[in-house]
Short mmCIF file of C-alpha atoms and ligand atoms in Angstrom, two decimals:
data_model
loop_
_atom_site.label_atom_id
_atom_site.label_comp_id
_atom_site.label_asym_id
_atom_site.label_seq_id
_atom_site.Cartn_x
_atom_site.Cartn_y
_atom_site.Cartn_z
CA UNK A 1 -219.76 62.01 237.36
CA UNK A 2 -221.21 64.40 239.95
CA UNK A 3 -224.45 66.05 238.87
CA UNK A 4 -226.25 68.86 240.64
CA UNK A 5 -229.99 68.63 239.91
CA UNK A 6 -232.17 71.72 240.13
CA UNK A 7 -235.93 71.20 240.37
CA UNK A 8 -238.00 74.36 240.80
CA UNK A 9 -241.63 73.26 241.33
CA UNK A 10 -244.57 75.58 241.81
CA UNK A 11 -244.31 75.27 245.59
CA UNK A 12 -240.72 74.22 246.31
CA UNK A 13 -237.12 74.24 245.10
CA UNK A 14 -235.36 70.89 245.32
CA UNK A 15 -231.59 70.63 244.89
CA UNK A 16 -229.66 67.34 244.93
CA UNK A 17 -226.11 66.28 244.28
CA UNK A 18 -226.29 62.94 242.47
CA UNK A 19 -223.28 60.66 242.20
CA UNK A 20 -224.22 57.36 240.58
CA UNK A 21 -227.27 56.02 242.48
CA UNK A 22 -226.51 58.26 245.45
CA UNK A 23 -228.53 61.46 245.86
CA UNK A 24 -227.90 64.01 248.63
CA UNK A 25 -230.40 66.79 249.16
CA UNK A 26 -228.80 70.25 249.38
CA UNK A 27 -230.44 73.15 251.21
CA UNK A 28 -229.77 76.18 249.04
CA UNK A 29 -227.80 77.37 246.05
CA UNK A 30 -225.04 79.03 248.14
CA UNK A 31 -224.29 75.89 250.16
CA UNK A 32 -224.02 73.94 246.90
CA UNK A 33 -221.10 76.08 245.88
CA UNK A 34 -219.46 75.94 249.33
CA UNK A 35 -219.81 72.20 249.75
CA UNK A 36 -220.09 70.80 246.23
CA UNK A 37 -218.19 73.29 244.07
CA UNK A 38 -216.76 70.46 242.05
CA UNK A 39 -219.89 69.22 240.28
CA UNK A 40 -219.28 68.28 236.64
CA UNK A 41 -222.78 68.79 235.33
CA UNK A 42 -225.82 70.81 236.41
CA UNK A 43 -229.18 69.34 235.33
CA UNK A 44 -231.86 72.04 235.29
CA UNK A 45 -235.47 70.86 235.23
CA UNK A 46 -237.44 73.04 232.83
CA UNK A 47 -241.19 72.55 232.93
CA UNK A 48 -241.84 74.09 229.50
CA UNK A 49 -239.44 74.87 226.66
CA UNK A 50 -242.11 75.57 224.05
CA UNK A 51 -241.72 74.05 220.58
CA UNK A 52 -237.96 74.69 220.47
CA UNK A 53 -236.66 72.99 223.63
CA UNK A 54 -238.19 69.53 223.65
CA UNK A 55 -235.19 67.35 224.51
CA UNK A 56 -232.39 67.70 227.08
CA UNK A 57 -229.73 70.07 225.69
CA UNK A 58 -226.50 71.75 226.76
CA UNK A 59 -227.32 75.40 227.42
CA UNK A 60 -226.05 77.73 224.69
CA UNK A 61 -227.09 81.32 223.98
CA UNK A 62 -229.58 79.99 221.42
CA UNK A 63 -231.11 77.58 223.95
CA UNK A 64 -231.17 80.33 226.59
CA UNK A 65 -233.14 82.56 224.18
CA UNK A 66 -235.62 79.75 223.45
CA UNK A 67 -236.22 79.30 227.19
CA UNK A 68 -236.89 83.03 227.57
CA UNK A 69 -239.41 82.81 224.72
CA UNK A 70 -241.32 80.08 226.64
CA UNK A 71 -241.82 82.18 229.81
CA UNK A 72 -245.51 82.91 229.41
CA UNK A 73 -246.32 79.25 228.61
CA UNK A 74 -245.64 78.29 232.23
CA UNK A 75 -245.49 81.53 234.24
CA UNK A 76 -245.27 79.64 237.55
CA UNK A 77 -242.17 77.76 236.50
CA UNK A 78 -240.10 79.08 233.58
CA UNK A 79 -239.07 82.42 235.15
CA UNK A 80 -237.85 80.54 238.26
CA UNK A 81 -235.81 78.18 236.08
CA UNK A 82 -234.27 81.09 234.21
CA UNK A 83 -233.23 82.83 237.42
CA UNK A 84 -231.62 79.66 238.77
CA UNK A 85 -229.96 78.91 235.44
CA UNK A 86 -228.34 82.35 235.30
CA UNK A 87 -227.35 82.27 238.97
CA UNK A 88 -225.80 78.81 238.78
CA UNK A 89 -224.06 79.45 235.46
CA UNK A 90 -222.28 82.30 237.19
CA UNK A 91 -221.56 80.37 240.40
CA UNK A 92 -220.46 77.15 238.65
CA UNK A 93 -218.85 78.37 235.40
CA UNK A 94 -216.77 75.23 234.84
CA UNK A 95 -219.72 72.82 235.02
CA UNK A 96 -221.73 71.86 231.92
CA UNK A 97 -225.29 73.13 232.29
CA UNK A 98 -227.98 70.93 230.75
CA UNK A 99 -231.61 71.94 230.44
CA UNK A 100 -234.06 69.06 230.87
CA UNK A 101 -237.63 69.78 229.72
CA UNK A 102 -240.53 67.89 231.38
CA UNK A 103 -242.08 67.66 227.91
CA UNK A 104 -239.40 65.30 226.49
CA UNK A 105 -241.06 62.18 227.92
CA UNK A 106 -244.32 62.99 226.14
CA UNK A 107 -242.90 63.27 222.60
CA UNK A 108 -244.19 59.73 222.03
CA UNK A 109 -247.86 60.73 222.45
CA UNK A 110 -249.58 59.96 219.12
CA UNK A 111 -251.11 62.79 217.08
CA UNK A 112 -254.70 61.76 217.86
CA UNK A 113 -253.98 62.37 221.54
CA UNK A 114 -251.77 65.48 221.29
CA UNK A 115 -253.87 67.37 218.74
CA UNK A 116 -256.42 69.98 219.83
CA UNK A 117 -259.38 70.22 217.45
CA UNK A 118 -258.68 73.88 216.61
CA UNK A 119 -258.31 75.69 213.27
CA UNK A 120 -255.33 74.28 211.33
CA UNK A 121 -253.94 77.76 210.79
CA UNK A 122 -253.78 78.49 214.54
CA UNK A 123 -252.17 75.17 215.32
CA UNK A 124 -249.48 75.63 212.68
CA UNK A 125 -248.78 79.23 213.55
CA UNK A 126 -248.52 78.87 217.33
CA UNK A 127 -247.70 75.18 217.84
CA UNK A 128 -250.92 74.64 219.76
CA UNK A 129 -250.74 71.03 220.98
CA UNK A 130 -250.66 68.90 224.08
CA UNK A 131 -247.10 68.96 225.44
CA UNK A 132 -247.55 67.23 228.83
CA UNK A 133 -245.38 67.74 231.92
CA UNK A 134 -243.97 65.89 234.98
CA UNK A 135 -242.12 63.69 232.46
CA UNK A 136 -239.15 62.98 234.76
CA UNK A 137 -241.50 61.73 237.44
CA UNK A 138 -243.53 59.55 235.04
CA UNK A 139 -240.39 58.05 233.49
CA UNK A 140 -239.04 57.05 236.89
CA UNK A 141 -242.37 55.75 238.20
CA UNK A 142 -242.89 53.65 235.07
CA UNK A 143 -239.53 51.94 235.39
CA UNK A 144 -239.87 51.41 239.15
CA UNK A 145 -243.34 49.94 238.66
CA UNK A 146 -242.01 47.42 236.13
CA UNK A 147 -239.33 46.35 238.65
CA UNK A 148 -241.93 45.98 241.43
CA UNK A 149 -244.22 43.99 239.12
CA UNK A 150 -241.21 41.90 238.07
CA UNK A 151 -241.90 42.47 234.39
CA UNK A 152 -239.91 44.16 231.60
CA UNK A 153 -240.84 47.84 231.26
CA UNK A 154 -241.42 47.17 227.54
CA UNK A 155 -244.35 44.90 228.38
CA UNK A 156 -246.39 46.85 230.92
CA UNK A 157 -249.31 49.24 230.50
CA UNK A 158 -249.62 51.65 233.41
CA UNK A 159 -251.80 54.42 234.72
CA UNK A 160 -249.62 56.85 236.69
CA UNK A 161 -250.94 59.64 238.92
CA UNK A 162 -248.39 62.31 239.88
CA UNK A 163 -250.16 64.19 242.70
CA UNK A 164 -248.31 67.07 244.32
CA UNK A 165 -248.34 70.87 244.04
CA UNK A 166 -248.92 70.32 240.33
CA UNK A 167 -250.93 67.19 239.49
CA UNK A 168 -251.20 65.21 236.28
CA UNK A 169 -251.87 61.65 235.16
CA UNK A 170 -250.25 59.67 232.37
CA UNK A 171 -250.89 56.50 230.41
CA UNK A 172 -247.53 54.75 230.03
CA UNK A 173 -247.42 51.91 227.54
CA UNK A 174 -244.20 49.89 227.15
CA UNK A 175 -242.24 52.62 228.94
CA UNK A 176 -243.58 55.42 226.71
CA UNK A 177 -246.13 58.14 227.33
CA UNK A 178 -249.21 57.64 225.15
CA UNK A 179 -251.50 60.20 226.79
CA UNK A 180 -251.46 62.68 229.64
CA UNK A 181 -253.82 65.12 231.32
CA UNK A 182 -251.73 68.31 231.16
CA UNK A 183 -251.72 70.02 227.81
CA UNK A 184 -250.40 73.15 226.13
CA UNK A 185 -249.74 74.51 229.63
CA UNK A 186 -249.51 72.93 233.10
CA UNK A 187 -252.98 74.26 233.88
CA UNK A 188 -255.00 71.60 232.05
CA UNK A 189 -256.25 68.32 233.52
CA UNK A 190 -256.70 67.27 237.13
CA UNK A 191 -257.40 69.62 240.01
CA UNK A 192 -254.19 70.64 241.82
CA UNK A 193 -253.06 72.18 245.12
CA UNK A 194 -253.75 75.75 243.95
CA UNK A 195 -254.43 75.36 240.22
CA UNK A 196 -257.90 74.66 238.83
CA UNK A 197 -257.07 72.10 236.18
CA UNK A 198 -259.60 71.83 233.34
CA UNK A 199 -262.59 74.17 233.41
CA UNK A 200 -265.01 75.04 230.61
CA UNK A 201 -263.22 77.34 228.10
CA UNK A 202 -266.62 78.88 227.36
CA UNK A 203 -266.90 79.95 231.00
CA UNK A 204 -263.51 81.68 230.79
CA UNK A 205 -264.56 83.45 227.57
CA UNK A 206 -267.76 84.58 229.29
CA UNK A 207 -265.87 85.97 232.30
CA UNK A 208 -263.62 87.98 229.95
CA UNK A 209 -266.25 89.03 227.42
CA UNK A 210 -268.63 90.27 230.12
CA UNK A 211 -265.84 92.17 231.87
CA UNK A 212 -266.27 90.20 235.10
CA UNK A 213 -262.50 89.63 235.36
CA UNK A 214 -259.40 91.03 233.68
CA UNK A 215 -256.88 88.69 232.03
CA UNK A 216 -254.51 89.18 234.98
CA UNK A 217 -257.22 88.46 237.54
CA UNK A 218 -258.23 85.34 235.65
CA UNK A 219 -254.64 84.08 235.46
CA UNK A 220 -254.04 84.76 239.15
CA UNK A 221 -257.27 83.00 240.14
CA UNK A 222 -256.65 79.90 238.01
CA UNK A 223 -253.00 79.48 239.08
CA UNK A 224 -253.00 80.61 242.73
CA UNK A 225 -256.46 80.58 244.30
CA UNK A 226 -258.13 77.48 242.88
CA UNK A 227 -257.75 73.73 243.45
CA UNK A 228 -257.63 72.45 247.03
CA UNK A 229 -257.02 75.98 248.32
CA UNK A 230 -259.90 77.47 246.36
CA UNK A 231 -262.43 74.88 247.49
CA UNK A 232 -261.36 74.57 251.12
CA UNK A 233 -260.62 78.25 251.63
CA UNK A 234 -257.96 77.24 254.17
CA UNK A 235 -255.12 75.08 252.80
CA UNK A 236 -253.51 73.68 249.65
CA UNK A 237 -252.06 70.79 251.60
CA UNK A 238 -253.90 67.47 251.84
CA UNK A 239 -252.27 66.79 255.23
CA UNK A 240 -254.13 69.77 256.70
CA UNK A 241 -257.33 68.96 254.85
CA UNK A 242 -257.44 65.28 255.86
CA UNK A 243 -256.99 66.34 259.50
CA UNK A 244 -259.63 69.09 259.22
CA UNK A 245 -262.09 66.78 257.46
CA UNK A 246 -261.66 64.24 260.26
CA UNK A 247 -262.53 66.99 262.73
CA UNK A 248 -265.74 67.69 260.85
CA UNK A 249 -264.74 70.53 258.52
CA UNK A 250 -267.25 70.20 255.67
CA UNK A 251 -265.35 72.38 253.16
CA UNK A 252 -262.12 70.43 253.69
CA UNK A 253 -263.97 67.15 253.13
CA UNK A 254 -265.63 68.50 249.99
CA UNK A 255 -262.31 69.83 248.57
CA UNK A 256 -260.78 66.36 248.99
CA UNK A 257 -263.82 64.68 247.46
CA UNK A 258 -263.66 66.89 244.35
CA UNK A 259 -259.89 66.33 244.12
CA UNK A 260 -260.40 62.56 244.18
CA UNK A 261 -263.28 62.74 241.69
CA UNK A 262 -261.25 64.81 239.23
CA UNK A 263 -258.23 62.53 239.56
CA UNK A 264 -260.42 59.47 238.85
CA UNK A 265 -262.02 61.23 235.88
CA UNK A 266 -258.65 62.04 234.27
CA UNK A 267 -257.30 58.56 234.99
CA UNK A 268 -260.34 57.04 233.29
CA UNK A 269 -259.83 59.40 230.33
CA UNK A 270 -256.18 58.46 229.70
CA UNK A 271 -256.98 54.78 230.35
CA UNK A 272 -258.75 54.87 226.98
CA UNK A 273 -255.28 55.14 225.37
CA UNK A 274 -254.09 51.82 226.84
CA UNK A 275 -254.80 48.31 225.49
CA UNK A 276 -255.21 47.10 229.13
CA UNK A 277 -254.27 48.27 232.63
CA UNK A 278 -251.50 46.28 234.34
CA UNK A 279 -251.22 48.60 237.35
CA UNK A 280 -252.13 51.99 238.81
CA UNK A 281 -249.16 53.88 240.26
CA UNK A 282 -249.33 56.75 242.77
CA UNK A 283 -246.39 59.15 242.94
CA UNK A 284 -245.65 62.81 243.79
CA UNK A 285 -245.84 64.21 247.34
CA UNK A 286 -249.57 63.59 247.80
CA UNK A 287 -249.47 60.28 245.91
CA UNK A 288 -246.72 59.12 248.23
CA UNK A 289 -247.53 60.58 251.64
CA UNK A 290 -251.34 60.76 251.68
CA UNK A 291 -252.75 57.21 251.83
CA UNK A 292 -256.30 58.56 252.35
CA UNK A 293 -256.18 60.22 248.92
CA UNK A 294 -254.82 57.11 247.19
CA UNK A 295 -257.62 55.13 248.83
CA UNK A 296 -260.25 57.65 247.75
CA UNK A 297 -259.06 57.57 244.14
CA UNK A 298 -258.47 53.82 243.76
CA UNK A 299 -261.58 52.88 245.76
CA UNK A 300 -263.81 54.66 243.25
CA UNK A 301 -262.32 53.14 240.09
CA UNK A 302 -264.17 49.83 240.10
CA UNK A 303 -265.20 50.51 236.50
CA UNK A 304 -261.51 50.02 235.55
CA UNK A 305 -261.18 46.87 237.68
CA UNK A 306 -259.28 48.85 240.33
CA UNK A 307 -260.23 48.43 244.00
CA UNK A 308 -259.36 50.07 247.33
CA UNK A 309 -258.40 48.47 250.62
CA UNK A 310 -254.83 49.71 250.08
CA UNK A 311 -251.94 49.35 252.50
CA UNK A 312 -250.80 52.58 254.19
CA UNK A 313 -247.18 51.52 254.50
CA UNK A 314 -244.70 53.81 252.77
CA UNK A 315 -241.37 52.54 254.09
CA UNK A 316 -240.36 51.75 250.53
CA UNK A 317 -241.76 51.70 246.99
CA UNK A 318 -244.19 48.79 246.87
CA UNK A 319 -247.44 47.20 245.73
CA UNK A 320 -250.05 48.56 248.14
CA UNK A 321 -253.10 46.62 246.90
CA UNK A 322 -254.23 43.25 248.28
CA UNK A 323 -252.47 40.18 246.79
CA UNK A 324 -255.68 39.13 245.01
CA UNK A 325 -256.38 42.59 243.46
CA UNK A 326 -257.25 42.30 239.76
CA UNK A 327 -255.21 45.44 239.01
CA UNK A 328 -252.24 46.00 241.34
CA UNK A 329 -251.91 49.47 242.85
CA UNK A 330 -248.40 50.77 243.62
CA UNK A 331 -246.88 53.68 245.55
CA UNK A 332 -243.56 54.99 244.22
CA UNK A 333 -241.66 57.87 245.78
CA UNK A 334 -240.92 60.52 243.17
CA UNK A 335 -237.19 60.65 242.32
CA UNK A 336 -237.06 63.31 239.64
CA UNK A 337 -233.45 64.03 240.66
CA UNK A 338 -232.27 60.57 239.55
CA UNK A 339 -233.99 60.90 236.17
CA UNK A 340 -232.65 64.43 235.66
CA UNK A 341 -229.11 63.33 236.51
CA UNK A 342 -229.38 60.35 234.18
CA UNK A 343 -230.68 62.46 231.29
CA UNK A 344 -228.04 65.15 231.77
CA UNK A 345 -225.20 62.63 232.00
CA UNK A 346 -226.47 60.97 228.81
CA UNK A 347 -226.61 64.37 227.05
CA UNK A 348 -223.00 65.35 227.81
CA UNK A 349 -221.58 61.91 227.05
N1 LIG B 401 -249.69 65.70 251.25
C1 LIG B 401 -248.83 66.60 250.79
N2 LIG B 401 -247.50 66.44 250.98
C2 LIG B 401 -246.62 67.34 250.51
N3 LIG B 401 -246.98 68.46 249.83
C3 LIG B 401 -248.28 68.67 249.63
C4 LIG B 401 -249.25 67.76 250.10
N4 LIG B 401 -250.47 68.23 249.76
C5 LIG B 401 -250.27 69.38 249.11
N5 LIG B 401 -248.97 69.66 249.02
C6 LIG B 401 -248.45 70.86 248.37
O1 LIG B 401 -247.53 70.52 247.35
C7 LIG B 401 -246.46 71.45 247.39
C8 LIG B 401 -245.26 70.88 246.74
O2 LIG B 401 -245.46 71.26 245.44
P1 LIG B 401 -244.35 71.48 244.38
O3 LIG B 401 -243.20 72.18 244.90
O4 LIG B 401 -244.99 71.99 243.16
O5 LIG B 401 -243.96 70.03 244.26
P2 LIG B 401 -243.99 69.23 243.01
O6 LIG B 401 -242.88 69.83 242.25
O7 LIG B 401 -243.69 67.86 243.45
O8 LIG B 401 -245.32 69.39 242.40
C9 LIG B 401 -246.27 71.76 248.85
O9 LIG B 401 -245.70 73.05 248.96
C10 LIG B 401 -247.70 71.72 249.37
O10 LIG B 401 -248.29 72.99 249.30
C1 LIG B 402 -245.59 70.86 235.74
C2 LIG B 402 -245.84 71.20 237.15
O1 LIG B 402 -246.94 71.52 237.50
O2 LIG B 402 -244.80 71.10 237.98
P1 LIG B 402 -244.83 71.15 239.57
O3 LIG B 402 -245.76 70.08 240.01
O4 LIG B 402 -243.42 70.86 239.95
O5 LIG B 402 -245.30 72.49 239.99
MG1 LIG B 403 -242.26 69.13 241.12
#
């Protein structure tokens, strides 16, 4: 079965044609049709499907309407997914289109961890809860980690950090998500490339109440001008910032230090949902290609028994901590396309 996977992230669009274990990256939507017009299934990554799209599903008019209703829950992502879904449905009318929400992996989070302590009436009326995102990445990283540790996935307890344009961490116990840093929207949790992550809700209320910012200005600031970009004032890319910090740029160094601090803080928070920590796994673009960041995060987690001194090699997925490390640290390249293809194939079967 040939599956086209469509992954619109906040900063990139990734298209792959997956055939079994083989994934070929495709440049743009038009060349997909020219070169791979015969795909059987299209797997569309959907960051947020609200309360109604929580599992992979074949796209029907009812599902399409539910996706439209979730637009404002993830304004950076859902409108992009809708555009691609409509475009590809028209270009590939004979393929089965499957929508694959990031939130599906986190359905196993227990109520104590997914409940916000808000008025019961609000929660019931608007489904206010922690959904969690990056599920396709966490699912893959969890299974790869078990293979690298040579243990059944059903026996390991993992801390996983997906660090990329969007960043979140997850506690994965026995292959299932038990807690994660992103919440009702992909704005909560760790600091990101351009997004703030968690900030005091009282501060946001103050900014609005006192008329310092409008709702639109606040949204734009939190989604597009915060995180690494907001603190450094120059770049949202750790590759630039690591280079600049090395050359003595104080703001770049500080942005990276806050990023590492916030990642450690969220990892320590979700660690409380695990019975023990068998490994820490880095994934996502930054997790994979920025060894300095992995070192900065792991090196400051001695309280969890995690230590630095990590290997910088990234030729393949591997254990990057020293052989005598109490808690192994792993680097796993994100392969959301393989998880999306697997889920979509399973859905149409
Ligand atoms: N070290 C890095 N390597 C790759 N991308 C990085 C790095 N640091 C920051 N980024 C940012 O992450 C973005 C990729 O984000 P995005 O498309 O949202 O990917 P993902 O879907 O994996 O989060 C890039 O456009 C870049 O701005
Ligand atoms: C959920 C999310 O933030 O996704 P991405 O990292 O792809 O932007
Ligand atoms: Mg992504």
